[in-house]
PDB file of C-alpha atoms in Angstrom:
ATOM      1  CA  MET A   1       0.000   0.000   0.000  1.00 59.00           C
ATOM      2  CA  ILE A   2       1.492   3.338  -1.013  1.00 64.00           C
ATOM      3  CA  LEU A   3       1.192   6.246   1.384  1.00 59.00           C
ATOM      4  CA  VAL A   4       1.128   9.675  -0.160  1.00 57.00           C
ATOM      5  CA  ASN A   5       1.794  12.737   2.061  1.00 56.00           C
ATOM      6  CA  LEU A   6      -0.570  15.321   0.810  1.00 55.00           C
ATOM      7  CA  LEU A   7       0.476  17.930   3.467  1.00 58.00           C
ATOM      8  CA  PRO A   8       2.606  20.969   2.308  1.00 67.00           C
ATOM      9  CA  HIS A   9       5.792  19.573   3.826  1.00 66.00           C
ATOM     10  CA  ARG A  10       7.990  21.928   1.820  1.00 73.00           C
ATOM     11  CA  GLU A  11       6.221  24.940   3.250  1.00 78.00           C
ATOM     12  CA  ALA A  12       6.526  23.485   6.727  1.00 75.00           C
ATOM     13  CA  ALA A  13      10.258  22.874   6.240  1.00 77.00           C
ATOM     14  CA  ARG A  14      10.789  26.395   4.986  1.00 80.00           C
ATOM     15  CA  LYS A  15       8.802  27.711   7.942  1.00 81.00           C
ATOM     16  CA  ARG A  16      10.924  25.718  10.358  1.00 81.00           C
ATOM     17  CA  LYS A  17      14.116  27.016   8.729  1.00 84.00           C
ATOM     18  CA  ARG A  18      12.770  30.534   8.781  1.00 84.00           C
ATOM     19  CA  ASP A  19      11.800  30.235  12.428  1.00 83.00           C
ATOM     20  CA  GLY A  20      15.216  28.810  13.261  1.00 85.00           C
ATOM     21  CA  PHE A  21      16.921  31.604  11.375  1.00 85.00           C
ATOM     22  CA  TYR A  22      14.913  34.223  13.191  1.00 86.00           C
ATOM     23  CA  ALA A  23      15.593  32.537  16.494  1.00 88.00           C
ATOM     24  CA  SER A  24      19.350  32.377  15.836  1.00 87.00           C
ATOM     25  CA  LEU A  25      19.238  35.972  14.619  1.00 87.00           C
ATOM     26  CA  GLY A  26      17.508  37.065  17.794  1.00 88.00           C
ATOM     27  CA  ILE A  27      19.946  35.102  19.934  1.00 91.00           C
ATOM     28  CA  SER A  28      22.871  36.621  18.014  1.00 90.00           C
ATOM     29  CA  ALA A  29      21.411  40.093  18.444  1.00 90.00           C
ATOM     30  CA  LEU A  30      20.902  39.434  22.150  1.00 91.00           C
ATOM     31  CA  ILE A  31      24.463  38.152  22.545  1.00 93.00           C
ATOM     32  CA  GLY A  32      25.788  41.117  20.518  1.00 90.00           C
ATOM     33  CA  GLY A  33      23.811  43.535  22.672  1.00 90.00           C
ATOM     34  CA  VAL A  34      25.129  41.907  25.845  1.00 92.00           C
ATOM     35  CA  LEU A  35      28.707  42.029  24.520  1.00 92.00           C
ATOM     36  CA  ALA A  36      28.252  45.650  23.396  1.00 92.00           C
ATOM     37  CA  GLY A  37      26.880  46.520  26.834  1.00 91.00           C
ATOM     38  CA  ILE A  38      29.833  44.820  28.512  1.00 93.00           C
ATOM     39  CA  VAL A  39      32.296  46.617  26.240  1.00 93.00           C
ATOM     40  CA  PHE A  40      30.478  49.925  26.816  1.00 92.00           C
ATOM     41  CA  LEU A  41      30.564  49.453  30.570  1.00 92.00           C
ATOM     42  CA  TRP A  42      34.258  48.527  30.384  1.00 92.00           C
ATOM     43  CA  PHE A  43      35.055  51.665  28.368  1.00 92.00           C
ATOM     44  CA  GLN A  44      32.988  53.741  30.749  1.00 91.00           C
ATOM     45  CA  GLY A  45      34.966  52.317  33.620  1.00 91.00           C
ATOM     46  CA  GLN A  46      38.233  53.091  31.837  1.00 92.00           C
ATOM     47  CA  ILE A  47      37.066  56.621  31.064  1.00 93.00           C
ATOM     48  CA  SER A  48      36.003  57.169  34.671  1.00 91.00           C
ATOM     49  CA  ALA A  49      39.338  55.835  35.932  1.00 91.00           C
ATOM     50  CA  GLN A  50      41.234  58.057  33.504  1.00 92.00           C
ATOM     51  CA  GLN A  51      39.143  61.074  34.483  1.00 92.00           C
ATOM     52  CA  SER A  52      39.936  60.364  38.121  1.00 91.00           C
ATOM     53  CA  LYS A  53      43.642  60.148  37.268  1.00 92.00           C
ATOM     54  CA  ASN A  54      43.369  63.363  35.253  1.00 92.00           C
ATOM     55  CA  LEU A  55      41.737  65.098  38.204  1.00 92.00           C
ATOM     56  CA  VAL A  56      44.514  63.926  40.501  1.00 92.00           C
ATOM     57  CA  LEU A  57      47.136  65.068  37.985  1.00 92.00           C
ATOM     58  CA  LYS A  58      45.396  68.428  37.619  1.00 91.00           C
ATOM     59  CA  ASN A  59      45.406  68.936  41.369  1.00 92.00           C
ATOM     60  CA  GLU A  60      49.077  67.929  41.573  1.00 92.00           C
ATOM     61  CA  ILE A  61      49.955  70.227  38.667  1.00 92.00           C
ATOM     62  CA  GLY A  62      48.186  73.096  40.413  1.00 90.00           C
ATOM     63  CA  ARG A  63      50.074  72.362  43.619  1.00 90.00           C
ATOM     64  CA  LEU A  64      53.389  72.151  41.748  1.00 91.00           C
ATOM     65  CA  GLU A  65      52.661  75.413  39.926  1.00 90.00           C
ATOM     66  CA  GLY A  66      52.131  77.063  43.285  1.00 89.00           C
ATOM     67  CA  GLN A  67      55.423  75.623  44.521  1.00 90.00           C
ATOM     68  CA  ILE A  68      57.168  76.806  41.332  1.00 91.00           C
ATOM     69  CA  LYS A  69      55.846  80.320  41.916  1.00 90.00           C
ATOM     70  CA  ASP A  70      57.103  80.181  45.496  1.00 90.00           C
ATOM     71  CA  ILE A  71      60.500  78.946  44.285  1.00 92.00           C
ATOM     72  CA  ALA A  72      60.660  81.724  41.672  1.00 89.00           C
ATOM     73  CA  ALA A  73      59.828  84.285  44.351  1.00 90.00           C
ATOM     74  CA  LEU A  74      62.507  82.807  46.626  1.00 91.00           C
ATOM     75  CA  GLN A  75      65.034  82.879  43.794  1.00 90.00           C
ATOM     76  CA  SER A  76      64.230  86.541  43.142  1.00 90.00           C
ATOM     77  CA  GLU A  77      64.673  87.280  46.835  1.00 91.00           C
ATOM     78  CA  ILE A  78      67.975  85.371  46.842  1.00 92.00           C
ATOM     79  CA  VAL A  79      69.220  87.343  43.819  1.00 92.00           C
ATOM     80  CA  ALA A  80      68.194  90.615  45.478  1.00 91.00           C
ATOM     81  CA  LEU A  81      69.868  89.599  48.745  1.00 91.00           C
ATOM     82  CA  LYS A  82      73.052  88.639  46.886  1.00 90.00           C
ATOM     83  CA  ALA A  83      73.024  91.973  45.058  1.00 89.00           C
ATOM     84  CA  ARG A  84      72.592  93.852  48.357  1.00 88.00           C
ATOM     85  CA  GLN A  85      75.293  91.737  49.962  1.00 85.00           C
ATOM     86  CA  GLN A  86      77.655  92.454  47.063  1.00 80.00           C
ATOM     87  CA  ALA A  87      76.869  96.164  47.293  1.00 80.00           C
ATOM     88  CA  VAL A  88      77.618  96.163  51.028  1.00 82.00           C
ATOM     89  CA  GLU A  89      80.846  94.235  50.461  1.00 78.00           C
ATOM     90  CA  ASP A  90      81.882  96.675  47.725  1.00 73.00           C
ATOM     91  CA  LEU A  91      81.164  99.627  49.993  1.00 74.00           C
ATOM     92  CA  GLN A  92      83.136  98.074  52.812  1.00 74.00           C
ATOM     93  CA  ALA A  93      86.036  97.313  50.479  1.00 68.00           C
ATOM     94  CA  ASP A  94      85.934 100.796  48.942  1.00 69.00           C
ATOM     95  CA  ARG A  95      86.132 102.512  52.330  1.00 73.00           C
ATOM     96  CA  ASN A  96      89.899 102.064  52.316  1.00 71.00           C
ATOM     97  CA  LEU A  97      90.372 103.347  48.761  1.00 76.00           C
ATOM     98  CA  PRO A  98      91.781 106.760  49.874  1.00 79.00           C
ATOM     99  CA  VAL A  99      94.361 104.975  52.014  1.00 80.00           C
ATOM    100  CA  HIS A 100      95.313 102.645  49.171  1.00 77.00           C
ATOM    101  CA  LEU A 101      95.459 105.607  46.784  1.00 81.00           C
ATOM    102  CA  LEU A 102      97.867 107.590  48.975  1.00 82.00           C
ATOM    103  CA  ASN A 103      99.978 104.504  49.612  1.00 83.00           C
ATOM    104  CA  GLU A 104     100.117 103.793  45.872  1.00 82.00           C
ATOM    105  CA  LEU A 105     101.213 107.348  45.119  1.00 84.00           C
ATOM    106  CA  VAL A 106     104.045 107.097  47.638  1.00 84.00           C
ATOM    107  CA  ARG A 107     105.230 103.875  45.988  1.00 86.00           C
ATOM    108  CA  GLN A 108     104.944 105.081  42.404  1.00 84.00           C
ATOM    109  CA  LEU A 109     106.183 108.683  42.663  1.00 86.00           C
ATOM    110  CA  PRO A 110     109.766 108.882  41.383  1.00 87.00           C
ATOM    111  CA  ASP A 111     112.327 111.153  43.009  1.00 86.00           C
ATOM    112  CA  GLY A 112     111.957 114.749  41.953  1.00 87.00           C
ATOM    113  CA  VAL A 113     108.170 114.603  41.533  1.00 88.00           C
ATOM    114  CA  TYR A 114     105.929 116.503  43.963  1.00 86.00           C
ATOM    115  CA  VAL A 115     102.156 116.237  44.078  1.00 88.00           C
ATOM    116  CA  THR A 116     100.411 119.424  45.107  1.00 88.00           C
ATOM    117  CA  SER A 117      96.795 118.481  44.391  1.00 88.00           C
ATOM    118  CA  LEU A 118      94.865 115.215  44.345  1.00 86.00           C
ATOM    119  CA  LYS A 119      91.225 115.109  43.261  1.00 87.00           C
ATOM    120  CA  GLN A 120      88.917 112.099  42.955  1.00 83.00           C
ATOM    121  CA  GLU A 121      85.541 112.052  41.188  1.00 84.00           C
ATOM    122  CA  ASN A 122      83.969 108.609  41.240  1.00 81.00           C
ATOM    123  CA  GLN A 123      86.730 106.379  39.804  1.00 82.00           C
ATOM    124  CA  VAL A 124      88.697 109.175  38.117  1.00 88.00           C
ATOM    125  CA  VAL A 125      91.736 110.589  39.923  1.00 87.00           C
ATOM    126  CA  THR A 126      93.426 113.815  38.831  1.00 90.00           C
ATOM    127  CA  LEU A 127      96.984 114.529  39.965  1.00 88.00           C
ATOM    128  CA  SER A 128      98.612 117.945  39.784  1.00 90.00           C
ATOM    129  CA  GLY A 129     102.148 118.782  40.772  1.00 89.00           C
ATOM    130  CA  PHE A 130     105.681 119.669  39.803  1.00 88.00           C
ATOM    131  CA  ALA A 131     108.566 117.617  38.473  1.00 89.00           C
ATOM    132  CA  GLN A 132     112.226 118.430  38.054  1.00 87.00           C
ATOM    133  CA  SER A 133     112.011 117.531  34.364  1.00 86.00           C
ATOM    134  CA  ASN A 134     109.756 116.065  31.710  1.00 88.00           C
ATOM    135  CA  GLU A 135     111.605 112.769  32.084  1.00 89.00           C
ATOM    136  CA  ARG A 136     110.390 112.520  35.680  1.00 89.00           C
ATOM    137  CA  VAL A 137     106.815 112.947  34.494  1.00 88.00           C
ATOM    138  CA  SER A 138     107.362 110.225  31.883  1.00 90.00           C
ATOM    139  CA  GLU A 139     108.748 107.941  34.580  1.00 90.00           C
ATOM    140  CA  LEU A 140     105.656 108.573  36.714  1.00 88.00           C
ATOM    141  CA  LEU A 141     103.417 107.672  33.775  1.00 89.00           C
ATOM    142  CA  ARG A 142     105.380 104.453  33.191  1.00 89.00           C
ATOM    143  CA  ASN A 143     105.130 103.520  36.862  1.00 88.00           C
ATOM    144  CA  LEU A 144     101.363 104.049  36.871  1.00 87.00           C
ATOM    145  CA  SER A 145     100.970 102.087  33.636  1.00 86.00           C
ATOM    146  CA  ASN A 146     103.149  99.087  34.491  1.00 86.00           C
ATOM    147  CA  ASN A 147     103.553  98.835  38.254  1.00 83.00           C
ATOM    148  CA  SER A 148     100.365 100.116  39.840  1.00 81.00           C
ATOM    149  CA  ASP A 149      97.471  97.860  40.819  1.00 79.00           C
ATOM    150  CA  TRP A 150      95.183 100.685  41.903  1.00 82.00           C
ATOM    151  CA  LEU A 151      95.792 103.344  39.254  1.00 83.00           C
ATOM    152  CA  LYS A 152      95.202 102.361  35.640  1.00 84.00           C
ATOM    153  CA  LYS A 153      95.267 104.041  32.223  1.00 86.00           C
ATOM    154  CA  PRO A 154      97.170 107.210  33.158  1.00 88.00           C
ATOM    155  CA  ASP A 155      96.638 110.105  30.760  1.00 88.00           C
ATOM    156  CA  LEU A 156      98.782 113.215  30.647  1.00 88.00           C
ATOM    157  CA  ILE A 157      96.401 116.164  30.489  1.00 89.00           C
ATOM    158  CA  GLU A 158      98.948 118.976  30.433  1.00 87.00           C
ATOM    159  CA  ILE A 159     102.614 119.642  31.058  1.00 87.00           C
ATOM    160  CA  VAL A 160     104.104 123.144  30.983  1.00 88.00           C
ATOM    161  CA  SER A 161     107.340 124.769  32.062  1.00 85.00           C
ATOM    162  CA  ASN A 162     107.176 126.819  35.205  1.00 80.00           C
ATOM    163  CA  SER A 163     109.404 128.430  37.778  1.00 76.00           C
ATOM    164  CA  ILE A 164     109.274 128.006  41.528  1.00 73.00           C
ATOM    165  CA  SER A 165     111.010 130.092  44.115  1.00 71.00           C
ATOM    166  CA  LEU A 166     113.422 128.259  46.407  1.00 68.00           C
ATOM    167  CA  GLY A 167     114.555 131.376  48.237  1.00 69.00           C
ATOM    168  CA  PRO A 168     114.723 135.155  48.051  1.00 72.00           C
ATOM    169  CA  ARG A 169     117.179 135.047  45.140  1.00 72.00           C
ATOM    170  CA  GLU A 170     116.869 131.498  43.846  1.00 72.00           C
ATOM    171  CA  GLN A 171     114.380 130.127  41.363  1.00 74.00           C
ATOM    172  CA  ARG A 172     114.289 126.798  39.574  1.00 79.00           C
ATOM    173  CA  ARG A 173     112.736 125.741  36.305  1.00 83.00           C
ATOM    174  CA  VAL A 174     110.291 122.843  36.770  1.00 85.00           C
ATOM    175  CA  SER A 175     107.601 121.053  34.782  1.00 86.00           C
ATOM    176  CA  LYS A 176     104.055 121.569  35.991  1.00 89.00           C
ATOM    177  CA  PHE A 177     101.844 118.582  35.100  1.00 90.00           C
ATOM    178  CA  ASP A 178      98.279 117.355  35.324  1.00 91.00           C
ATOM    179  CA  ILE A 179      97.618 113.612  35.036  1.00 90.00           C
ATOM    180  CA  ARG A 180      94.312 111.738  34.977  1.00 90.00           C
ATOM    181  CA  ALA A 181      94.079 108.037  35.896  1.00 89.00           C
ATOM    182  CA  GLN A 182      91.411 105.418  36.589  1.00 86.00           C
ATOM    183  CA  LEU A 183      91.134 104.204  40.188  1.00 83.00           C
ATOM    184  CA  ALA A 184      90.385 100.486  40.415  1.00 80.00           C
ATOM    185  CA  LYS A 185      87.709  99.211  42.770  1.00 75.00           C
ATOM    186  CA  ALA A 186      88.700  96.854  45.527  1.00 69.00           C
ATOM    187  CA  SER A 187      86.257  94.238  44.223  1.00 67.00           C
ATOM    188  CA  GLU A 188      87.971  94.261  40.818  1.00 66.00           C
ATOM    189  CA  LEU A 189      91.366  93.280  42.156  1.00 65.00           C
ATOM    190  CA  LYS A 190      92.266  89.616  42.166  1.00 51.00           C
ATOM    191  CA  LYS A 191      94.957  89.760  44.798  1.00 47.00           C
ATOM    192  CA  PRO A 192      94.073  90.291  48.474  1.00 47.00           C
ATOM    193  CA  LEU A 193      93.807  93.857  49.631  1.00 46.00           C
ATOM    194  CA  SER A 194      96.625  95.119  51.791  1.00 45.00           C
ATOM    195  CA  SER A 195      95.677  96.148  55.316  1.00 43.00           C
ATOM    196  CA  ALA A 196      94.924  99.768  56.066  1.00 40.00           C
ATOM    197  CA  SER A 197      97.548  99.915  58.797  1.00 40.00           C
ATOM    198  CA  GLY A 198     100.275  98.900  56.363  1.00 44.00           C
ATOM    199  CA  ALA A 199      99.044 101.409  53.816  1.00 42.00           C
ATOM    200  CA  ALA A 200      99.552 104.499  55.948  1.00 42.00           C
ATOM    201  CA  VAL A 201     102.003 107.053  54.550  1.00 42.00           C
ATOM    202  CA  SER A 202     105.083 107.517  56.694  1.00 41.00           C
ATOM    203  CA  PRO A 203     106.037 111.180  57.358  1.00 39.00           C
ATOM    204  CA  THR A 204     109.738 110.220  57.090  1.00 39.00           C
ATOM    205  CA  SER A 205     109.386 108.797  53.561  1.00 40.00           C
ATOM    206  CA  ALA A 206     112.329 109.347  51.232  1.00 37.00           C
ATOM    207  CA  LYS A 207     109.948 110.598  48.518  1.00 42.00           C
ATOM    208  CA  PRO A 208     108.616 113.976  49.687  1.00 41.00           C
ATOM    209  CA  ALA A 209     105.053 114.493  48.439  1.00 44.00           C
ATOM    210  CA  SER A 210     102.274 116.708  49.573  1.00 41.00           C
ATOM    211  CA  ALA A 211      98.695 115.898  48.589  1.00 38.00           C
ATOM    212  CA  LYS A 212      95.670 118.132  48.907  1.00 36.00           C
ATOM    213  CA  ILE A 213      92.358 116.228  48.677  1.00 32.00           C
TER     214      ILE A 213
END
């Protein structure tokens, strides 16, 4: 006996396949949504953690900027204090400049040269006096140029012939000179400064010189 299936089995098979496809599609969509949610939550967590780190870094940067400003202010104060300290040291060192100047003149004046006037304006010293000859004035200029630590760059302003009276009937021809020189500051000298007590001019010096300041 032959059995013939008259039901629409092809339609039923297609329906089952279609239902299975839709079911697998829905499951895939559900799994994809779950995975997307997990990934989203993970990224959100990473973003939140990074934002927290950024906030901490921002606070630390602000604190460091404040410290940097304090350090800059301290450095400015240190520079100002050093400048004031240097100014005080220069003033203290320059207090003995007149003593060093007179002592240097006694050492550098050759025999036959007499200083009658000594004038200082800032670091410029002007010497006026008499010499027995022009050669004595040249020797004084050489001494100031080569041997002096305190007087630099001597410049002969003027030299003229003159006569001085040595007695009622005696006169002598001399050279009247004016010399300008630069006075060095104590802070500019490399060697130690000599003591003020050793720089005093002895009244019994072999080189007679009179200075009027």
